[in-house]
Short mmCIF file of C-alpha atoms in Angstrom, two decimals:
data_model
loop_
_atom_site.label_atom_id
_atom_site.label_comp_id
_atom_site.label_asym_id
_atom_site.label_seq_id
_atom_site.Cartn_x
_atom_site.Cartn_y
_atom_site.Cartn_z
CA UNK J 1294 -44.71 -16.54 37.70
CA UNK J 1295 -43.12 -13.62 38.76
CA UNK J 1296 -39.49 -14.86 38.09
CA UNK J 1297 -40.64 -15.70 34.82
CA UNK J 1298 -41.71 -12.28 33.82
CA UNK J 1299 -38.64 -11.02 35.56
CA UNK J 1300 -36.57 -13.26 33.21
CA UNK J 1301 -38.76 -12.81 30.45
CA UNK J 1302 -37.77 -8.80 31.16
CA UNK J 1303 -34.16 -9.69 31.54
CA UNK J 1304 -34.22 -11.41 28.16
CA UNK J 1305 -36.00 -8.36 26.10
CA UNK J 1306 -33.93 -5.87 27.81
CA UNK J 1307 -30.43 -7.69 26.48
CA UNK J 1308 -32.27 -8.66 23.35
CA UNK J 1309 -32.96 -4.73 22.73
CA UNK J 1310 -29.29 -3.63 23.62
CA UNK J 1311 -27.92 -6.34 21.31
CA UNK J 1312 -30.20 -4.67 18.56
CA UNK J 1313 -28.67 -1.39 19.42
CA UNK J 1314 -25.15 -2.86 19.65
CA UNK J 1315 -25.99 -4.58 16.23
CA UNK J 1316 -26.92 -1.30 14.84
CA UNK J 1317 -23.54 0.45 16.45
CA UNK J 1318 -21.76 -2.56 14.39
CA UNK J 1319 -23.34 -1.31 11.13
CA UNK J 1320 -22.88 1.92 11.38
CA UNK J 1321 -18.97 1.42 12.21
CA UNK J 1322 -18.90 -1.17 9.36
CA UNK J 1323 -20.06 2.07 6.83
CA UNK J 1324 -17.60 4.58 8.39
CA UNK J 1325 -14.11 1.90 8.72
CA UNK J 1326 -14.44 -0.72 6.13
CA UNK J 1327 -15.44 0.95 2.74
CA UNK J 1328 -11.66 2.31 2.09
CA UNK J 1329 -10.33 -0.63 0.33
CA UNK J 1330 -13.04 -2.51 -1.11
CA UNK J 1331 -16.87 -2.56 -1.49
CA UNK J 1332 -18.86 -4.32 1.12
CA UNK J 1333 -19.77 -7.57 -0.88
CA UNK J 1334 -16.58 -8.64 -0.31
CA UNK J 1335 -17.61 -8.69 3.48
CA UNK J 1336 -21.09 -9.87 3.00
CA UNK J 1337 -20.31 -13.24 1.01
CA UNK J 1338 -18.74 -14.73 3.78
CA UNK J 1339 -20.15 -16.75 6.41
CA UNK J 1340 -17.45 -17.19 9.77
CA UNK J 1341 -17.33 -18.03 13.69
CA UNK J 1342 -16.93 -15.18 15.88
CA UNK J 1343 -13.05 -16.47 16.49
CA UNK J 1344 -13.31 -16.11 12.38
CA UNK J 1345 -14.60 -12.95 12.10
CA UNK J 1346 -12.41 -11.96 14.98
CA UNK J 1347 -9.44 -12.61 12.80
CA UNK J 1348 -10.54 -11.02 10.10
CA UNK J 1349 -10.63 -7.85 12.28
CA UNK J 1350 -7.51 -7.92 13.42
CA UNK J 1351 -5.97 -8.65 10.04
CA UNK J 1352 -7.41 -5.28 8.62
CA UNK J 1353 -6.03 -3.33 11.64
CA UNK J 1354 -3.06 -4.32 10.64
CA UNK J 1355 -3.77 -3.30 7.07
CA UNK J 1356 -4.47 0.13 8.60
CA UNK J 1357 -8.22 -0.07 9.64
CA UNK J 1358 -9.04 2.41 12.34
CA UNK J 1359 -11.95 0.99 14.76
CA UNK J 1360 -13.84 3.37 16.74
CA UNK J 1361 -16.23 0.43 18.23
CA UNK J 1362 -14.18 -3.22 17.41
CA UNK J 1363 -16.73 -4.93 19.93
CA UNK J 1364 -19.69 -3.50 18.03
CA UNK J 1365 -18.48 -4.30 14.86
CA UNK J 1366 -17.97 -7.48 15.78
CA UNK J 1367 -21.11 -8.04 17.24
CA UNK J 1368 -22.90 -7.06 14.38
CA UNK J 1369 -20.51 -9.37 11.84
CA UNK J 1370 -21.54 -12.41 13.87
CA UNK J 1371 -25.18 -11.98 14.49
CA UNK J 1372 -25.38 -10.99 10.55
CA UNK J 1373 -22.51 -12.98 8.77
CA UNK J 1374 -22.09 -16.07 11.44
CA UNK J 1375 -21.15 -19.15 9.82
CA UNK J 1376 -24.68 -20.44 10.92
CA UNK J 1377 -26.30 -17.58 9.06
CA UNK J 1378 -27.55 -19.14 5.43
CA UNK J 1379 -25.45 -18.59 2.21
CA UNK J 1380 -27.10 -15.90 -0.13
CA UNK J 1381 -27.26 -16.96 -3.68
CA UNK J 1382 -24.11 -13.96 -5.03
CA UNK J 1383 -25.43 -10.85 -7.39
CA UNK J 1384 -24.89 -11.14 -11.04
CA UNK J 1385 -23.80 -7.95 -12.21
CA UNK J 1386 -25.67 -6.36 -14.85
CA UNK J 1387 -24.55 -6.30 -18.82
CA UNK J 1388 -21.36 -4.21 -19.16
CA UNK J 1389 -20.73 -5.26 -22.54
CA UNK J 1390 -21.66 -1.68 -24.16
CA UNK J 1391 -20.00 -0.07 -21.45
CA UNK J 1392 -16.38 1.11 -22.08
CA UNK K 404 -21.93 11.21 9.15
CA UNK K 405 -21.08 9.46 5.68
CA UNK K 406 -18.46 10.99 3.26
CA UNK K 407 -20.25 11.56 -0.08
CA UNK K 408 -17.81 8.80 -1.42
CA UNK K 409 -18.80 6.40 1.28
CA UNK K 410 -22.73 7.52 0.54
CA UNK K 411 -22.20 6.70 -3.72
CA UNK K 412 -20.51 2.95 -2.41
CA UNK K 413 -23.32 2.09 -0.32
CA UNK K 414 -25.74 2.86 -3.16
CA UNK K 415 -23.57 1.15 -5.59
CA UNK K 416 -23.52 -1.89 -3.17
CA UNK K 417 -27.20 -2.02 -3.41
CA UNK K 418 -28.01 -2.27 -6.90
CA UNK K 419 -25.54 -4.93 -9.00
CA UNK K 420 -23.26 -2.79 -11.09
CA UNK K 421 -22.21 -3.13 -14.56
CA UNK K 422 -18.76 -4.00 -15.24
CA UNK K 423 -16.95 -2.57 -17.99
CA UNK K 424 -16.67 -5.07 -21.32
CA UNK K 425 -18.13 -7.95 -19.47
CA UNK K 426 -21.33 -10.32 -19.61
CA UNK K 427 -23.67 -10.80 -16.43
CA UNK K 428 -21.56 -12.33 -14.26
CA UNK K 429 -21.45 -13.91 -10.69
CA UNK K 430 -20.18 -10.59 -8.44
CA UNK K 431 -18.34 -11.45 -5.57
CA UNK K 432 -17.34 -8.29 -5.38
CA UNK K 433 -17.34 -4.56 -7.23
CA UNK K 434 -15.07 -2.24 -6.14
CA UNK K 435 -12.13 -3.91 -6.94
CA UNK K 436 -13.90 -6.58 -9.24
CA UNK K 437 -13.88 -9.93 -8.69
CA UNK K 438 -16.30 -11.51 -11.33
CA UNK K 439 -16.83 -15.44 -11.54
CA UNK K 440 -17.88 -16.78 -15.16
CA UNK K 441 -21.13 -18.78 -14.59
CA UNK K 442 -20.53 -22.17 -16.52
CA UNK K 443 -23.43 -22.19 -18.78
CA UNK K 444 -21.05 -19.49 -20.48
CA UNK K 445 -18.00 -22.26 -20.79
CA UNK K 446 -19.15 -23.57 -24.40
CA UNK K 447 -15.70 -22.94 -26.73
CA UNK K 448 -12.28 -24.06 -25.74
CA UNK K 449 -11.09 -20.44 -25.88
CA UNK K 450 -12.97 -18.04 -23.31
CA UNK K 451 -14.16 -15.36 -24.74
CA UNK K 452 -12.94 -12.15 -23.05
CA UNK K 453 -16.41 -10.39 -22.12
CA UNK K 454 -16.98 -14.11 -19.99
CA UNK K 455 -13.48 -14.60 -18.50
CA UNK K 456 -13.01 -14.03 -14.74
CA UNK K 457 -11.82 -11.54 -12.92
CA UNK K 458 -9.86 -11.65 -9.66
CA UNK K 459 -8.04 -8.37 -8.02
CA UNK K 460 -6.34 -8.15 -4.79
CA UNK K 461 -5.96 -4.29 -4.52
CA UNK K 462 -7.80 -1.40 -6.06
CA UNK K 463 -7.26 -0.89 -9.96
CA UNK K 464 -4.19 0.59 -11.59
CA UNK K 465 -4.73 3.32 -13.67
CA UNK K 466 -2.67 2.39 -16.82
CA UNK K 467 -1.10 4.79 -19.46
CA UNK K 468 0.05 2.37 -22.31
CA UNK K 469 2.69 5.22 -23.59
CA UNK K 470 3.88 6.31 -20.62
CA UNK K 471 4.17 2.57 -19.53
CA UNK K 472 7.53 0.70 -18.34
CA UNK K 473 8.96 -2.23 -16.83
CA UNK K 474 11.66 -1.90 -14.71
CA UNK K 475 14.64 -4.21 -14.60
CA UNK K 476 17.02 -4.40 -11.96
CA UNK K 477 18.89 -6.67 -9.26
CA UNK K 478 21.05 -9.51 -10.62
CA UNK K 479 21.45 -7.92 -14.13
CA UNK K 480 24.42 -6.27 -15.93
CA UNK K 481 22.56 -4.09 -17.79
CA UNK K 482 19.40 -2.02 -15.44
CA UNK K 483 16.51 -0.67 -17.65
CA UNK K 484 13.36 0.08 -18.30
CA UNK K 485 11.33 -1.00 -20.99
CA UNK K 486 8.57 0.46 -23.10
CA UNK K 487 5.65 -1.34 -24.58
CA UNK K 488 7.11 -0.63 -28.07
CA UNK K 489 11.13 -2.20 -26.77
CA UNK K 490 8.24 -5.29 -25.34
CA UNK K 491 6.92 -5.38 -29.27
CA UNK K 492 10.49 -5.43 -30.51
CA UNK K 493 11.25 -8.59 -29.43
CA UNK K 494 10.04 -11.76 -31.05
CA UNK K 495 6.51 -12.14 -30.04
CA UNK K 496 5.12 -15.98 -29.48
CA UNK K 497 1.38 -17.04 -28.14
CA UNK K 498 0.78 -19.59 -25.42
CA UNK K 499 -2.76 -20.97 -25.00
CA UNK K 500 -2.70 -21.24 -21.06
CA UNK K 501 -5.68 -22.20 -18.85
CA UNK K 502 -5.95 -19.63 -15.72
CA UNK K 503 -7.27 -20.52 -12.77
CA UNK K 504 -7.54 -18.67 -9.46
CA UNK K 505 -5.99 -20.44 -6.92
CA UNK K 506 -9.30 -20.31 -4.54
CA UNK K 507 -11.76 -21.57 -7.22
CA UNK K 508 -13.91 -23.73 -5.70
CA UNK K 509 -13.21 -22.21 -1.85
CA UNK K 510 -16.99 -22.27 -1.30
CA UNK K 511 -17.03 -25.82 -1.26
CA UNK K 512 -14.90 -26.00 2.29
CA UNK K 513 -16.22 -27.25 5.02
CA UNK K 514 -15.75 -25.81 7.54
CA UNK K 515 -16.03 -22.43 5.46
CA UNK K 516 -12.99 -20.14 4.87
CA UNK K 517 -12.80 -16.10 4.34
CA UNK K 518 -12.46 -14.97 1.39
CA UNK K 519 -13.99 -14.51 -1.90
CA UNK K 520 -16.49 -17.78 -2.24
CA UNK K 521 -15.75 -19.06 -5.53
CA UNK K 522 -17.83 -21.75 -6.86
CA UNK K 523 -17.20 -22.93 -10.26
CA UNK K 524 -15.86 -20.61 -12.83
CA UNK K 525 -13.15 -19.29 -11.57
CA UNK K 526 -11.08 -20.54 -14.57
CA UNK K 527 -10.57 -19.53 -17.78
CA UNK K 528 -8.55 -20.62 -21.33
CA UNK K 529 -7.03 -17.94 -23.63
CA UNK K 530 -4.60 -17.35 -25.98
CA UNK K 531 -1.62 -14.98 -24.62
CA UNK K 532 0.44 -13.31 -26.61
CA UNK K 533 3.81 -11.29 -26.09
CA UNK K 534 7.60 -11.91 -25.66
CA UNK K 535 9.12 -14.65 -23.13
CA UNK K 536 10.15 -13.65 -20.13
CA UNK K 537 13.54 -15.28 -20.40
CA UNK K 538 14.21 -13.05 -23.73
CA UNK K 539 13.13 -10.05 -21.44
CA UNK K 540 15.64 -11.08 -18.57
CA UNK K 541 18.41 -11.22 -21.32
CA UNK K 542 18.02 -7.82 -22.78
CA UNK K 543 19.23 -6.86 -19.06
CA UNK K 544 21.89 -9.53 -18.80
CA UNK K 545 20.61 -11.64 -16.08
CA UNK K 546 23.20 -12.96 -14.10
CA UNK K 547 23.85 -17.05 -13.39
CA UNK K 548 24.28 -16.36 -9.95
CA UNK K 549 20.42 -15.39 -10.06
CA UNK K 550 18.22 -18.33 -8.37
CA UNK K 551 14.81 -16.29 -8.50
CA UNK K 552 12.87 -13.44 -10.07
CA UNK K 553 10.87 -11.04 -7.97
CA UNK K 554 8.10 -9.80 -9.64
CA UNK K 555 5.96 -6.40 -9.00
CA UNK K 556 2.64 -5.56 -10.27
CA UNK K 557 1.37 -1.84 -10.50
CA UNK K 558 -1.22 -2.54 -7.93
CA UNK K 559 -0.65 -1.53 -4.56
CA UNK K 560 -2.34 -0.97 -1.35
CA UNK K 561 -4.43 1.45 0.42
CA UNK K 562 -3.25 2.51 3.62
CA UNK K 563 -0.70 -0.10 5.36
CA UNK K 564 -2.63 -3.13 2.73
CA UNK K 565 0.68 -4.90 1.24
CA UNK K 566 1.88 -4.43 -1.84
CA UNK K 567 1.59 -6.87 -4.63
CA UNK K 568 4.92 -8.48 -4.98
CA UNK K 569 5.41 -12.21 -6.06
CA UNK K 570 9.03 -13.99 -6.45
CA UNK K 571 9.21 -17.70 -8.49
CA UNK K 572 12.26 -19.75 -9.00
CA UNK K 573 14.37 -18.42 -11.88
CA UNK K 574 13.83 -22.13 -13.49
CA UNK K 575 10.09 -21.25 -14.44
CA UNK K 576 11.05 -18.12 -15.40
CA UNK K 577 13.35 -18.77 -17.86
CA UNK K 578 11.28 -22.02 -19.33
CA UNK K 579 9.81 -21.06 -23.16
CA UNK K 580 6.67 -21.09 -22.32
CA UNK K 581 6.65 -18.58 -19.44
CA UNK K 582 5.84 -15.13 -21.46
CA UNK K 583 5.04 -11.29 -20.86
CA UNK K 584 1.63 -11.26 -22.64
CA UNK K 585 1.14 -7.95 -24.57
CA UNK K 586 -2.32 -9.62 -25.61
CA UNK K 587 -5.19 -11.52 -24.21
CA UNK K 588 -7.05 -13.46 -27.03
CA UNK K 589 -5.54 -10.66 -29.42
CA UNK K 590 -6.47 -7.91 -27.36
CA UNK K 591 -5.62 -6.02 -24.94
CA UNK K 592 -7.85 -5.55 -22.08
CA UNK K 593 -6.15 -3.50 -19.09
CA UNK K 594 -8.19 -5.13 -16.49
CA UNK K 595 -6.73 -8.33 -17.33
CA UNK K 596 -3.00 -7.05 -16.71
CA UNK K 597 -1.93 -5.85 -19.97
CA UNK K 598 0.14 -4.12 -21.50
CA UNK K 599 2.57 -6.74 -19.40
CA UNK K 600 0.82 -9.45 -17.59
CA UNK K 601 3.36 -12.13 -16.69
CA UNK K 602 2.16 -15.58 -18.10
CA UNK K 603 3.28 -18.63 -15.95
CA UNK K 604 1.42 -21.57 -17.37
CA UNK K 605 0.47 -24.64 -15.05
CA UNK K 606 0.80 -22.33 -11.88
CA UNK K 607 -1.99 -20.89 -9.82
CA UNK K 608 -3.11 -17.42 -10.59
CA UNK K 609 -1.76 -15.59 -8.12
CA UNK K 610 1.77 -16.45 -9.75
CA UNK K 611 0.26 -14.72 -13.58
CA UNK K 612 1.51 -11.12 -11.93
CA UNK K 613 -0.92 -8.44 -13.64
CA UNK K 614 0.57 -4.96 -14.72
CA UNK K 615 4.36 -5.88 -14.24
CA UNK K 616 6.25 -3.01 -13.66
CA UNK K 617 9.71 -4.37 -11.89
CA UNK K 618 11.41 -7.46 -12.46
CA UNK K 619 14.40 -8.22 -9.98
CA UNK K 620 16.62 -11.30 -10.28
CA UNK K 621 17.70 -12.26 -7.08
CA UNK K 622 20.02 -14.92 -5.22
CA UNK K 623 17.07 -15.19 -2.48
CA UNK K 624 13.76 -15.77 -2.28
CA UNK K 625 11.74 -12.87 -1.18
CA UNK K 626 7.84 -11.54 -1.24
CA UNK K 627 5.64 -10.11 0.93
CA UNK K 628 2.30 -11.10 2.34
CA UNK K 629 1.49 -12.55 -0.69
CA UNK K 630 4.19 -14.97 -0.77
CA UNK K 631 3.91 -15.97 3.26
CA UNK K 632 1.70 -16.39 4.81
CA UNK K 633 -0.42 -15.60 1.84
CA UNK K 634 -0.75 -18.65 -1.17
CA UNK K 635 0.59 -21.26 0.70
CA UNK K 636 -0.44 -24.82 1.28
CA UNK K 637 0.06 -27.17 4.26
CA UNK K 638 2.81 -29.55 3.07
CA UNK K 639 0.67 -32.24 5.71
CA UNK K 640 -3.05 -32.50 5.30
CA UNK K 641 -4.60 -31.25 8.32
CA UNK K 642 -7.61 -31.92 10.13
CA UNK K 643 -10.52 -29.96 8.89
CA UNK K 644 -11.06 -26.74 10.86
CA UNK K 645 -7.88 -26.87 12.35
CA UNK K 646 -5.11 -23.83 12.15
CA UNK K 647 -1.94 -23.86 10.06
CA UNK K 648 1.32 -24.72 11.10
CA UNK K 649 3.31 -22.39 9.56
CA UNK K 650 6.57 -23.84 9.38
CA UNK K 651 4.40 -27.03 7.27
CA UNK K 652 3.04 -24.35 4.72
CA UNK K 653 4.30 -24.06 0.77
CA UNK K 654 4.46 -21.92 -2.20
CA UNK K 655 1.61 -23.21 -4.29
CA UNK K 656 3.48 -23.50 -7.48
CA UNK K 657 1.83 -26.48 -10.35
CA UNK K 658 -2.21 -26.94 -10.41
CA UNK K 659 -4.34 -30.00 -9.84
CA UNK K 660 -6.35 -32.22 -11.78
CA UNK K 661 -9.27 -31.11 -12.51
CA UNK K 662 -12.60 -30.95 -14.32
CA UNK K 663 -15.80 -29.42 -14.82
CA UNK K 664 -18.90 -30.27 -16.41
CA UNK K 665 -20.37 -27.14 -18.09
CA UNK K 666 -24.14 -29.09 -19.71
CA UNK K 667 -26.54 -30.25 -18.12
CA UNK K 668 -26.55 -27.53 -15.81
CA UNK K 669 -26.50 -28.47 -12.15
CA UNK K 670 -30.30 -29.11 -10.76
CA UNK K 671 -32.34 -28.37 -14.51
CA UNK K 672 -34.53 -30.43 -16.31
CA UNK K 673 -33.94 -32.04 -19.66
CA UNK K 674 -36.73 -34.77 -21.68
CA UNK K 675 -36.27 -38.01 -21.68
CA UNK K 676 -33.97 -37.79 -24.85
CA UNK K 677 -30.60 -38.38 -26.22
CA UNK K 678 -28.77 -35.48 -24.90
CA UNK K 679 -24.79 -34.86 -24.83
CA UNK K 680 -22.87 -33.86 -21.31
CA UNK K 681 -20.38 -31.70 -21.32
CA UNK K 682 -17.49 -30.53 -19.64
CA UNK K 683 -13.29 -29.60 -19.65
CA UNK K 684 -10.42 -30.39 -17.90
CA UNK K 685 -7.10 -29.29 -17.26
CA UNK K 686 -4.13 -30.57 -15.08
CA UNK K 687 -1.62 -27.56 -14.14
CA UNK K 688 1.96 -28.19 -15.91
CA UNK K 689 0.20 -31.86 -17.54
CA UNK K 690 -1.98 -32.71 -20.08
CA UNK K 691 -5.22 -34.41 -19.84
CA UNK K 692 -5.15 -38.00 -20.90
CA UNK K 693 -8.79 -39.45 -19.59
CA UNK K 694 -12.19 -37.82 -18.35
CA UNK K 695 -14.88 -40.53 -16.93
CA UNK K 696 -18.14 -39.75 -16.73
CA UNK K 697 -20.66 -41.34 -14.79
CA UNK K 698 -24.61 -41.09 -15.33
CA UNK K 699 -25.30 -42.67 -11.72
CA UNK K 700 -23.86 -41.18 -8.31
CA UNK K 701 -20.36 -43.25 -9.59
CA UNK K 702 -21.53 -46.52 -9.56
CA UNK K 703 -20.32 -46.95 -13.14
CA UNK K 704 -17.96 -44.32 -15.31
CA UNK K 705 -17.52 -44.30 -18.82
CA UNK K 706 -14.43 -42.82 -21.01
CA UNK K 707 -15.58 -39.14 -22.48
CA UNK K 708 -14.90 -38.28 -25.74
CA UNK K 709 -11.61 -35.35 -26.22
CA UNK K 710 -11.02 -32.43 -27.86
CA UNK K 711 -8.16 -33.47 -30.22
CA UNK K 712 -5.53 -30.75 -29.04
CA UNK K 713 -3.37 -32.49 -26.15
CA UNK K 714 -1.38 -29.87 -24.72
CA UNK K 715 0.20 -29.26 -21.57
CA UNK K 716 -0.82 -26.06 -19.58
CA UNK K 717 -4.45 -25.79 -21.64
CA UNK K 718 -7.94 -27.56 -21.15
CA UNK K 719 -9.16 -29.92 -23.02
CA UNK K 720 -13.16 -30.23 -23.57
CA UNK K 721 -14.72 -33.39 -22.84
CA UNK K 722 -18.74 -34.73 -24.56
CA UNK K 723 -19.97 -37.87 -23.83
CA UNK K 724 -23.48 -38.83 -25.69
CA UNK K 725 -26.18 -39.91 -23.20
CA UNK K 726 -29.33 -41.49 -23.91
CA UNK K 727 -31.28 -41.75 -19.79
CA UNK K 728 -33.12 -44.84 -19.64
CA UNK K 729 -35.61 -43.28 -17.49
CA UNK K 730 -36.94 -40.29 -16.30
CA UNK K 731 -35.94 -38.97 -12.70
CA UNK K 732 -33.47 -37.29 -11.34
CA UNK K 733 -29.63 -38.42 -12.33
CA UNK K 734 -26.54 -37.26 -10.45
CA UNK K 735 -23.55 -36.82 -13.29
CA UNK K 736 -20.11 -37.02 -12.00
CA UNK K 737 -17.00 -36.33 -13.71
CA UNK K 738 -13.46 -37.22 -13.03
CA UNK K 739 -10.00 -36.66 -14.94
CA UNK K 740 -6.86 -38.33 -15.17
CA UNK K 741 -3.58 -36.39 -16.43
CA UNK K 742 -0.58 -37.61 -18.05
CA UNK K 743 1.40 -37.96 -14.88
CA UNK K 744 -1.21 -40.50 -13.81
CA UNK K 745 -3.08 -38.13 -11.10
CA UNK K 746 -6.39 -38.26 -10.83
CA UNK K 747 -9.01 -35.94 -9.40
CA UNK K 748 -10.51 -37.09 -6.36
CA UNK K 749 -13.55 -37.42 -4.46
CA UNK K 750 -12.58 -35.48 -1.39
CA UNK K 751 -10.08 -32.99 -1.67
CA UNK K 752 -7.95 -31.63 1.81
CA UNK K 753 -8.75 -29.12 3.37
CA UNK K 754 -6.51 -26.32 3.80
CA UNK K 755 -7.02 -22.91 5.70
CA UNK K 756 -6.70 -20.96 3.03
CA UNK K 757 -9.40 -23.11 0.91
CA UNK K 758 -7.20 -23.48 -2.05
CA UNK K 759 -6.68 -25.88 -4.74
CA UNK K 760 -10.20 -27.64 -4.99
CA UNK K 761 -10.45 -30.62 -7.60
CA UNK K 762 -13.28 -32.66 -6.26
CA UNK K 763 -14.90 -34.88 -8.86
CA UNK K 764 -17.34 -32.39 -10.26
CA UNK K 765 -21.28 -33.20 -10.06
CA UNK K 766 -24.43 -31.90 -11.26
CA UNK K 767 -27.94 -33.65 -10.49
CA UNK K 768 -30.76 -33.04 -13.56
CA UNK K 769 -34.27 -34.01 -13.60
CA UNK K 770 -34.74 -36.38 -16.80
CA UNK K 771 -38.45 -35.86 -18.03
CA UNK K 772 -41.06 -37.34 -20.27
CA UNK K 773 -41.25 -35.75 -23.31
#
């Protein structure tokens, strides 16, 4: 009983640091990514972690500056993981009187 | 802290935007655009501008038709630059060309692959209008020794992001039907890469270089990311999931086989009633020459009916009448053939890039009692 509520402590202590972590990830994604492109373009997808992972390093070398990589990765994964389910996309509204 | 700029994107990211001249449309992305034509729209053989698709690398040239030129230099005798009005002086010919983004259909991978997750409609047929590119080249004396043509859009990077450069053998090039479009369905919409959008029918989008401003003949081929490792193919199917090998990857030049059925649409209901299925298909650098159609999962096809024009480089639209037997749910496949005897099939390879899809299309409707 008493390792089980130890565990059960273990597992809500890392469960609240990966929310704060998570949260770290979001914020970095709002300060680093928005440069280049909205964040749809992020949002669509669905990777692996080695996926997303990539993806990082191939905007560093496109000039993105991370403050927190691990966090932003984190967050990625636990949000946009290829096991995550696929969103039906946006339509955008009329633009046809817009010029 | 957010930057007020940062603070207007994240709002704009909530609420679907409007995009400037265009229908609703799938958004895969805003800011730049990249807009997918929902199929229900596909009903006329030429695509009407406010439905055709949009696909941008890098953020949006601003473009100032007067002040507007295209360079030429490289393997030329004469170096210039060229004005919209010199582009209007020379004789001006229209090319109906199907477009098609090289990832359409990327969303169908499995195992999945970044980027933009095209289902569909990213494809479109127009009529483009301007001089050939081969009449361009000889206003500037391009020489024989020449063996390809780098190509430059306006569009460049942010920060380190690569610059949009793309290089094809001088052969396509110079071949009649490769033009400088001035005009898009007689018009000329900017965000489709007028006032000089390079036209190079069969081949994947990437190749149809918006907003050319530099045109180098060259002895060598050349290009940046976008060239390698970007837009290349595995010249061996590989095992899906598995990485490239780079020194097995190609330019992606010709298109696939392909069609698309446009009515029913995928997973409606329709009464038990004669109704008529619809579609097109389109074959890269061929013509079409069959569509099949079948009313049940493939166990039996039937020949569609054709639209009349058989042209390389352009779709053709396909109808078959159906009368269902029964109601219940029917799964509709269709499948094209081209003149050069390929034919679409059921599982196409993946690649890590998740280009080039041309699986047999399907759509499943629910027939009804009326």
């Amino acid at each position: 009983m008493r390792t089980a509520l130890l565990l059960l402590g273990f597992a809500l202590a890392a469960c609240a640091a990966d929310q704060a972590v998570i949260e770290k990830g979001r914020q970095e994604e709002q300060r680093t990514c928005l440069p280049c492109h909205s964040l749809r373009i992020i949002h669509t997808n669905r990777l692996s972690r080695a996926g997303w992972n990539k993806e990082l390093d191939k905007m560093a070398g496109w000039g993105t500056k991370y403050t927190d990589r691990d966090a932003i990765l984190e967050y990625l994964v636990a949000t946009y993981g290829d096991d995550k389910p696929v969103a039906p996309p946006d339509m955008s509204a009329d633009g046809r009187a817009k010029k | 802290m957010l930057t007020a700029a940062a603070a207007r994107n994240l709002k704009a990211a909530d609420q679907p935007p409007a995009i400037a001249g265009k229908r609703p449309m799938i958004l895969h992305n805003d800011r730049p655009e990249d807009l997918e034509t929902p199929v229900k729209y596909f009903d006329t053989w030429v695509t009407p501008l406010d439905a055709f698709f949009l696909r941008q690398h890098l953020p949006r040239p601003a473009i100032d038709p007067a002040a507007y030129r295209v360079k030429l230099n490289g393997l030329v005798s004469k170096p210039m630059d060229l004005s919209v009005a010199d582009l209007q002086k020379l004789p001006q010919h229209t090319v109906p060309a199907t477009l098609e983004c090289t990832g359409n259909g990327r969303a169908f991978y499995s195992p999945k692959l970044p980027g933009i997750q095209w289902g569909r409609g990213a494809v479109g047929n127009a009529e483009w209008t301007g001089p050939r590119l081969s009449d361009v080249l000889k206003l500037a004396g391009v020489d024989t020794s020449a063996k390809f043509l780098e190509i430059d859009g306006a569009d460049s990077g942010v920060m380190q992001t690569p610059d949009f450069v793309r290089c094809m053998p001088m052969e396509k090039a110079m071949h009649p039907a490769t033009l400088l479009a001035l005009k898009m369905n007689g018009e000329t919409p900017d965000i489709h890469g007028v006032p000089a959008r390079l036209i190079v029918p069969g081949w994947d989008g990437t190749s149809w270089v918006k907003w050319v401003v530099r045109l180098t003949p060259a002895a060598k081929e050349s290009g940046g990311f976008f060239m390698n490792p970007g837009y290349r193919y595995p010249k061996y199917a590989l095992p899906p999931g598995t990485p490239a090998r780079p020194a097995e990857l190609e330019v992606i030049e010709g298109m696939p086989v392909k069609s698309t059925l446009t009515s029913p649409e995928d997973q409606s209901k329709a009464p038990l009633a004669p109704m008529v299925i619809r579609g097109f298909a389109w074959a890269g650098e061929n013509a079409i020459e069959r569509v099949e159609v079948s009313t049940n999962g493939g166990a039996t096809w039937q020949n569609a009916q054709l639209s009349a024009q058989k042209l390389p480089f352009a779709w053709r639209l396909f109808t078959l009448n159906w009368t269902p037997k029964d109601p219940g749910y029917y799964t509709i496949l269709s499948r094209a053939t081209d003149t050069a005897g390929r034919v679409q099939p059921f599982v196409p390879a993946w690649n890590p890039s998740g280009y080039l899809w041309n699986g047999i299309d399907k759509v499943g409707v629910t027939v009804e009692k009326a």
